[in-house]
Amino acid sequence: MRNPLATRVTWKSVALVGGVALLASGVQLTANATPSPDSSASSSAVSQSSSVAPPDDYYKDAEGKTGEELKTALSGIISNNEQLSYDQVWDALKVTDEDPDNSSNVLLLYTGRSESKDANGGDQGQWNREHVWAKSHGDFGTSTGPGTDIHHLRPTDVGVNSTRGNKDFDKGGEELSEAPGNFTDNDSFEPRDEVKGDVARMILYMAVRYEGEDSYPDLEPNDEVENGKQPLHGRLSVLKEWNELDPPDAREQKRNDVIFEQFQKNRNPFIDNPEWVNEIWS
């Protein structure tokens, strides 16, 4: 575990009419963390793309609901989606994760590195398709459905993807030399601060989208690690914390829009309404 006494700075993004202000809050980011390789790209993403709100009636069946009723309503809303083959995922990720500063590149999830779209494959230094909800958790592999759902498939460095493996998400471990800001131990993986919330919302999307229907496993978050092949992913308490600490930014919102408009025709409700995480998993 990292030193819990390390100096930290706290910020939270709060939307204001006509702009965005940063106010002191409970968000914990390590003060001496290595700067993200894509920090400048993030600023560019904000300026070059604007979020598209979901259709006015998209979430109407979820209005006024909480708890299990909300989860069930959201599942009904997002489950009637178009599906991709695993081969089609390659081309989809080249669109959803395009570097806003270089249209020939994609941005990698854990490293933040900008990499050529053509450098996809299985060799060291290339990028491949990371299942953020580890595909062994529920044993769905790369079959159409949860195995090809690009709401949780992201381009990642081959070596870092291998290091993460099928580990649950949690705090602590040793920092990865090839991906500063990411940590791992024998049973868990902690992503860099800039994508902690993204990871949390991807995991929780999967738990709402795949409820054991249409021959798919019933995926659920829990507060454990070492879940193996069970259709479970942890650690829920940490994921909830990350959802609060790293709210959706313009790039994550734009990605949600692109998936909705160009590919699957469904949305990640926790990007549109991150407060629903605590409404469901109180």
Tab-separated table of C-alpha atoms in Angstrom:
chain	number	residue	atom	x	y	z
A	1	MET	CA	0.000	0.000	0.000
A	2	ARG	CA	1.140	3.545	-0.615
A	3	ASN	CA	1.890	5.820	2.318
A	4	PRO	CA	-1.522	7.077	3.527
A	5	LEU	CA	0.192	10.117	5.047
A	6	ALA	CA	1.441	11.366	1.671
A	7	THR	CA	0.528	14.993	0.968
A	8	ARG	CA	-2.531	15.253	-1.276
A	9	VAL	CA	-4.417	18.029	-3.017
A	10	THR	CA	-8.176	18.034	-3.367
A	11	TRP	CA	-10.339	19.394	-6.152
A	12	LYS	CA	-13.731	18.832	-7.645
A	13	SER	CA	-15.143	20.032	-10.919
A	14	VAL	CA	-18.365	21.962	-10.441
A	15	ALA	CA	-20.392	23.124	-13.427
A	16	LEU	CA	-21.475	26.756	-13.407
A	17	VAL	CA	-23.694	28.715	-15.786
A	18	GLY	CA	-21.407	29.969	-18.533
A	19	GLY	CA	-18.354	28.046	-17.416
A	20	VAL	CA	-16.704	25.583	-15.100
A	21	ALA	CA	-15.120	26.347	-11.762
A	22	LEU	CA	-12.861	24.226	-9.632
A	23	LEU	CA	-13.751	24.222	-5.970
A	24	ALA	CA	-11.983	22.564	-3.073
A	25	SER	CA	-13.636	19.229	-2.267
A	26	GLY	CA	-12.927	15.647	-1.265
A	27	VAL	CA	-11.196	14.561	-4.469
A	28	GLN	CA	-7.849	13.031	-3.615
A	29	LEU	CA	-5.033	13.248	-6.126
A	30	THR	CA	-1.467	12.488	-5.162
A	31	ALA	CA	0.398	15.786	-5.059
A	32	ASN	CA	3.697	14.351	-6.261
A	33	ALA	CA	2.199	12.093	-8.926
A	34	THR	CA	3.905	12.022	-12.309
A	35	PRO	CA	2.096	14.367	-14.729
A	36	SER	CA	-0.202	12.552	-17.118
A	37	PRO	CA	1.184	12.205	-20.649
A	38	ASP	CA	-2.171	13.280	-22.044
A	39	SER	CA	-2.835	16.301	-19.820
A	40	SER	CA	-2.480	18.736	-22.729
A	41	ALA	CA	-4.610	16.527	-24.932
A	42	SER	CA	-7.318	16.589	-22.286
A	43	SER	CA	-7.472	20.368	-22.438
A	44	SER	CA	-7.657	20.164	-26.221
A	45	ALA	CA	-10.470	17.638	-26.020
A	46	VAL	CA	-12.470	20.091	-23.941
A	47	SER	CA	-12.007	22.863	-26.456
A	48	GLN	CA	-12.432	20.800	-29.629
A	49	SER	CA	-15.505	18.766	-28.713
A	50	SER	CA	-18.791	19.502	-27.019
A	51	SER	CA	-20.986	17.038	-25.207
A	52	VAL	CA	-24.303	16.139	-26.807
A	53	ALA	CA	-27.111	15.714	-24.303
A	54	PRO	CA	-29.139	12.498	-24.592
A	55	PRO	CA	-32.588	12.803	-26.176
A	56	ASP	CA	-35.064	14.471	-23.822
A	57	ASP	CA	-37.020	11.267	-23.282
A	58	TYR	CA	-34.083	8.843	-23.188
A	59	TYR	CA	-34.200	8.370	-19.405
A	60	LYS	CA	-37.919	9.037	-18.893
A	61	ASP	CA	-38.560	5.494	-17.585
A	62	ALA	CA	-35.956	6.051	-14.856
A	63	GLU	CA	-37.391	9.302	-13.537
A	64	GLY	CA	-38.312	9.283	-9.857
A	65	LYS	CA	-36.790	5.851	-9.194
A	66	THR	CA	-34.037	4.785	-6.802
A	67	GLY	CA	-32.324	1.585	-5.758
A	68	GLU	CA	-33.183	-1.652	-7.526
A	69	GLU	CA	-36.082	-0.018	-9.366
A	70	LEU	CA	-33.688	2.516	-10.894
A	71	LYS	CA	-31.215	-0.207	-11.841
A	72	THR	CA	-33.960	-2.230	-13.532
A	73	ALA	CA	-35.284	0.814	-15.397
A	74	LEU	CA	-31.822	1.769	-16.649
A	75	SER	CA	-31.157	-1.791	-17.770
A	76	GLY	CA	-34.304	-1.681	-19.869
A	77	ILE	CA	-33.269	1.624	-21.414
A	78	ILE	CA	-29.707	0.699	-22.412
A	79	SER	CA	-30.094	-2.992	-23.293
A	80	ASN	CA	-31.718	-2.631	-26.707
A	81	ASN	CA	-28.427	-1.758	-28.373
A	82	GLU	CA	-26.681	-2.592	-31.610
A	83	GLN	CA	-23.753	-4.973	-31.278
A	84	LEU	CA	-20.326	-5.249	-32.853
A	85	SER	CA	-18.154	-8.204	-33.685
A	86	TYR	CA	-14.790	-8.445	-31.972
A	87	ASP	CA	-13.055	-7.587	-35.249
A	88	GLN	CA	-15.217	-4.474	-35.639
A	89	VAL	CA	-14.055	-3.305	-32.203
A	90	TRP	CA	-10.627	-2.412	-33.644
A	91	ASP	CA	-12.081	0.175	-36.013
A	92	ALA	CA	-14.596	1.439	-33.458
A	93	LEU	CA	-11.863	2.203	-30.910
A	94	LYS	CA	-9.978	4.178	-33.544
A	95	VAL	CA	-12.974	6.529	-33.566
A	96	THR	CA	-14.084	6.530	-29.921
A	97	ASP	CA	-10.565	7.009	-28.545
A	98	GLU	CA	-9.050	9.201	-31.229
A	99	ASP	CA	-6.460	11.686	-30.022
A	100	PRO	CA	-8.056	15.145	-30.506
A	101	ASP	CA	-4.600	16.586	-31.208
A	102	ASN	CA	-3.638	13.948	-33.782
A	103	SER	CA	-6.360	12.226	-35.780
A	104	SER	CA	-3.911	9.481	-36.816
A	105	ASN	CA	-3.555	8.343	-33.195
A	106	VAL	CA	-5.559	6.923	-30.314
A	107	LEU	CA	-5.095	7.714	-26.621
A	108	LEU	CA	-4.320	4.711	-24.427
A	109	LEU	CA	-6.342	4.310	-21.242
A	110	TYR	CA	-3.786	3.534	-18.554
A	111	THR	CA	-0.656	5.241	-19.916
A	112	GLY	CA	-2.366	8.232	-21.552
A	113	ARG	CA	0.092	7.757	-24.410
A	114	SER	CA	-0.848	8.830	-27.925
A	115	GLU	CA	-0.204	5.903	-30.255
A	116	SER	CA	-0.658	5.401	-33.986
A	117	LYS	CA	-3.999	3.866	-34.909
A	118	ASP	CA	-2.056	1.440	-37.095
A	119	ALA	CA	0.069	0.221	-34.160
A	120	ASN	CA	-2.614	-2.177	-32.948
A	121	GLY	CA	-1.758	-5.813	-32.357
A	122	GLY	CA	-0.175	-8.056	-29.790
A	123	ASP	CA	3.483	-7.053	-29.734
A	124	GLN	CA	5.249	-5.009	-27.081
A	125	GLY	CA	4.841	-1.289	-27.743
A	126	GLN	CA	1.589	-1.816	-29.617
A	127	TRP	CA	-1.940	-1.316	-28.333
A	128	ASN	CA	-4.712	-3.859	-27.974
A	129	ARG	CA	-8.301	-4.159	-26.754
A	130	GLU	CA	-8.622	-4.027	-22.983
A	131	HIS	CA	-11.765	-5.413	-21.363
A	132	VAL	CA	-12.093	-3.091	-18.371
A	133	TRP	CA	-14.614	-5.560	-16.920
A	134	ALA	CA	-12.197	-8.482	-17.136
A	135	LYS	CA	-13.655	-10.972	-19.612
A	136	SER	CA	-12.866	-13.915	-17.329
A	137	HIS	CA	-15.214	-12.458	-14.675
A	138	GLY	CA	-18.287	-14.193	-16.015
A	139	ASP	CA	-16.257	-16.134	-18.595
A	140	PHE	CA	-17.827	-14.343	-21.581
A	141	GLY	CA	-14.597	-14.060	-23.546
A	142	THR	CA	-14.751	-12.078	-26.785
A	143	SER	CA	-18.185	-13.232	-27.897
A	144	THR	CA	-20.678	-10.676	-29.179
A	145	GLY	CA	-22.339	-8.897	-26.276
A	146	PRO	CA	-20.311	-8.206	-23.133
A	147	GLY	CA	-17.159	-9.335	-24.935
A	148	THR	CA	-17.546	-6.670	-27.629
A	149	ASP	CA	-19.310	-3.845	-25.797
A	150	ILE	CA	-17.168	-0.782	-26.498
A	151	HIS	CA	-18.511	1.065	-23.476
A	152	HIS	CA	-15.901	-0.957	-21.541
A	153	LEU	CA	-13.388	-1.836	-24.272
A	154	ARG	CA	-10.472	0.589	-24.475
A	155	PRO	CA	-7.131	0.786	-26.297
A	156	THR	CA	-4.283	0.004	-23.911
A	157	ASP	CA	-0.577	-0.683	-24.112
A	158	VAL	CA	-0.011	-4.413	-24.632
A	159	GLY	CA	2.376	-4.721	-21.705
A	160	VAL	CA	0.199	-2.755	-19.285
A	161	ASN	CA	-2.853	-4.762	-20.348
A	162	SER	CA	-0.941	-7.938	-19.535
A	163	THR	CA	0.094	-6.571	-16.133
A	164	ARG	CA	-3.485	-5.662	-15.276
A	165	GLY	CA	-4.679	-9.092	-16.473
A	166	ASN	CA	-8.013	-9.980	-14.873
A	167	LYS	CA	-7.366	-8.249	-11.555
A	168	ASP	CA	-10.120	-6.443	-9.713
A	169	PHE	CA	-9.750	-2.707	-9.085
A	170	ASP	CA	-8.570	-1.497	-5.684
A	171	LYS	CA	-6.051	0.857	-4.097
A	172	GLY	CA	-2.382	0.209	-3.567
A	173	GLY	CA	0.531	-1.809	-4.821
A	174	GLU	CA	3.748	-0.980	-6.652
A	175	GLU	CA	3.837	1.742	-9.289
A	176	LEU	CA	4.253	0.533	-12.864
A	177	SER	CA	7.497	1.835	-14.359
A	178	GLU	CA	6.025	1.679	-17.871
A	179	ALA	CA	2.818	3.457	-16.770
A	180	PRO	CA	3.512	5.971	-13.968
A	181	GLY	CA	0.504	6.683	-11.795
A	182	ASN	CA	-0.835	3.134	-12.090
A	183	PHE	CA	-0.280	0.628	-9.275
A	184	THR	CA	-0.675	-3.115	-8.919
A	185	ASP	CA	-0.217	-5.933	-6.445
A	186	ASN	CA	-0.988	-9.635	-6.606
A	187	ASP	CA	-4.775	-9.265	-6.555
A	188	SER	CA	-5.701	-5.762	-7.733
A	189	PHE	CA	-4.963	-2.878	-10.092
A	190	GLU	CA	-5.235	0.854	-9.446
A	191	PRO	CA	-5.425	3.091	-12.556
A	192	ARG	CA	-4.002	6.597	-12.731
A	193	ASP	CA	-6.003	9.404	-11.151
A	194	GLU	CA	-7.156	10.857	-14.465
A	195	VAL	CA	-9.185	7.764	-15.398
A	196	LYS	CA	-10.271	6.372	-12.038
A	197	GLY	CA	-13.828	7.627	-12.492
A	198	ASP	CA	-13.910	6.424	-16.096
A	199	VAL	CA	-13.014	2.915	-14.916
A	200	ALA	CA	-15.654	2.983	-12.171
A	201	ARG	CA	-18.413	4.081	-14.532
A	202	MET	CA	-17.460	1.446	-17.107
A	203	ILE	CA	-17.639	-1.337	-14.510
A	204	LEU	CA	-20.990	-0.133	-13.178
A	205	TYR	CA	-22.405	0.272	-16.702
A	206	MET	CA	-21.654	-3.416	-17.287
A	207	ALA	CA	-23.479	-4.356	-14.080
A	208	VAL	CA	-26.616	-2.574	-15.298
A	209	ARG	CA	-26.432	-3.600	-18.955
A	210	TYR	CA	-25.884	-7.342	-18.370
A	211	GLU	CA	-28.491	-8.729	-15.985
A	212	GLY	CA	-28.485	-12.402	-16.956
A	213	GLU	CA	-30.787	-12.074	-19.967
A	214	ASP	CA	-30.253	-13.139	-23.609
A	215	SER	CA	-27.851	-15.897	-22.461
A	216	TYR	CA	-25.429	-13.299	-21.040
A	217	PRO	CA	-24.079	-13.610	-17.493
A	218	ASP	CA	-25.582	-11.547	-14.684
A	219	LEU	CA	-22.710	-9.179	-13.912
A	220	GLU	CA	-22.599	-7.535	-10.504
A	221	PRO	CA	-20.084	-5.440	-8.547
A	222	ASN	CA	-19.021	-6.572	-5.096
A	223	ASP	CA	-16.643	-5.394	-2.402
A	224	GLU	CA	-14.100	-8.158	-2.914
A	225	VAL	CA	-11.007	-8.875	-4.967
A	226	GLU	CA	-9.834	-12.203	-6.404
A	227	ASN	CA	-13.269	-12.860	-7.898
A	228	GLY	CA	-11.848	-15.319	-10.409
A	229	LYS	CA	-14.390	-16.522	-12.996
A	230	GLN	CA	-17.417	-15.454	-11.003
A	231	PRO	CA	-19.511	-12.786	-12.776
A	232	LEU	CA	-18.415	-10.297	-10.120
A	233	HIS	CA	-16.034	-7.334	-10.116
A	234	GLY	CA	-14.626	-5.327	-7.270
A	235	ARG	CA	-13.991	-3.385	-5.258
A	236	LEU	CA	-17.380	-1.618	-5.187
A	237	SER	CA	-16.614	0.756	-2.304
A	238	VAL	CA	-13.488	1.953	-4.106
A	239	LEU	CA	-15.287	2.286	-7.443
A	240	LYS	CA	-17.937	4.448	-5.782
A	241	GLU	CA	-15.204	6.630	-4.317
A	242	TRP	CA	-13.495	6.974	-7.705
A	243	ASN	CA	-16.792	7.954	-9.317
A	244	GLU	CA	-16.968	10.860	-6.878
A	245	LEU	CA	-13.297	11.828	-7.054
A	246	ASP	CA	-13.015	11.861	-10.836
A	247	PRO	CA	-16.291	13.143	-12.342
A	248	PRO	CA	-16.972	12.828	-16.094
A	249	ASP	CA	-14.946	15.218	-18.207
A	250	ALA	CA	-15.567	16.447	-21.752
A	251	ARG	CA	-13.583	13.607	-23.334
A	252	GLU	CA	-15.508	10.902	-21.483
A	253	GLN	CA	-18.804	12.589	-22.336
A	254	LYS	CA	-17.815	12.897	-26.000
A	255	ARG	CA	-16.908	9.206	-26.109
A	256	ASN	CA	-20.354	8.354	-24.714
A	257	ASP	CA	-21.920	10.489	-27.444
A	258	VAL	CA	-19.907	8.842	-30.215
A	259	ILE	CA	-20.852	5.336	-29.064
A	260	PHE	CA	-24.502	6.371	-28.923
A	261	GLU	CA	-24.571	8.174	-32.259
A	262	GLN	CA	-22.249	6.042	-34.415
A	263	PHE	CA	-22.048	2.544	-32.976
A	264	GLN	CA	-24.212	0.948	-30.288
A	265	LYS	CA	-27.081	3.447	-29.993
A	266	ASN	CA	-27.003	3.213	-26.208
A	267	ARG	CA	-25.413	5.320	-23.485
A	268	ASN	CA	-23.552	4.843	-20.233
A	269	PRO	CA	-26.069	6.354	-17.778
A	270	PHE	CA	-23.407	6.984	-15.145
A	271	ILE	CA	-21.564	9.369	-17.447
A	272	ASP	CA	-24.780	11.310	-18.015
A	273	ASN	CA	-25.849	11.066	-14.362
A	274	PRO	CA	-22.960	10.028	-12.076
A	275	GLU	CA	-25.149	10.615	-9.007
A	276	TRP	CA	-27.120	7.499	-9.951
A	277	VAL	CA	-24.220	5.342	-8.705
A	278	ASN	CA	-25.079	6.174	-5.087
A	279	GLU	CA	-28.800	6.010	-5.834
A	280	ILE	CA	-28.392	2.348	-6.812
A	281	TRP	CA	-25.526	1.199	-4.606
A	282	SER	CA	-26.168	3.165	-1.424
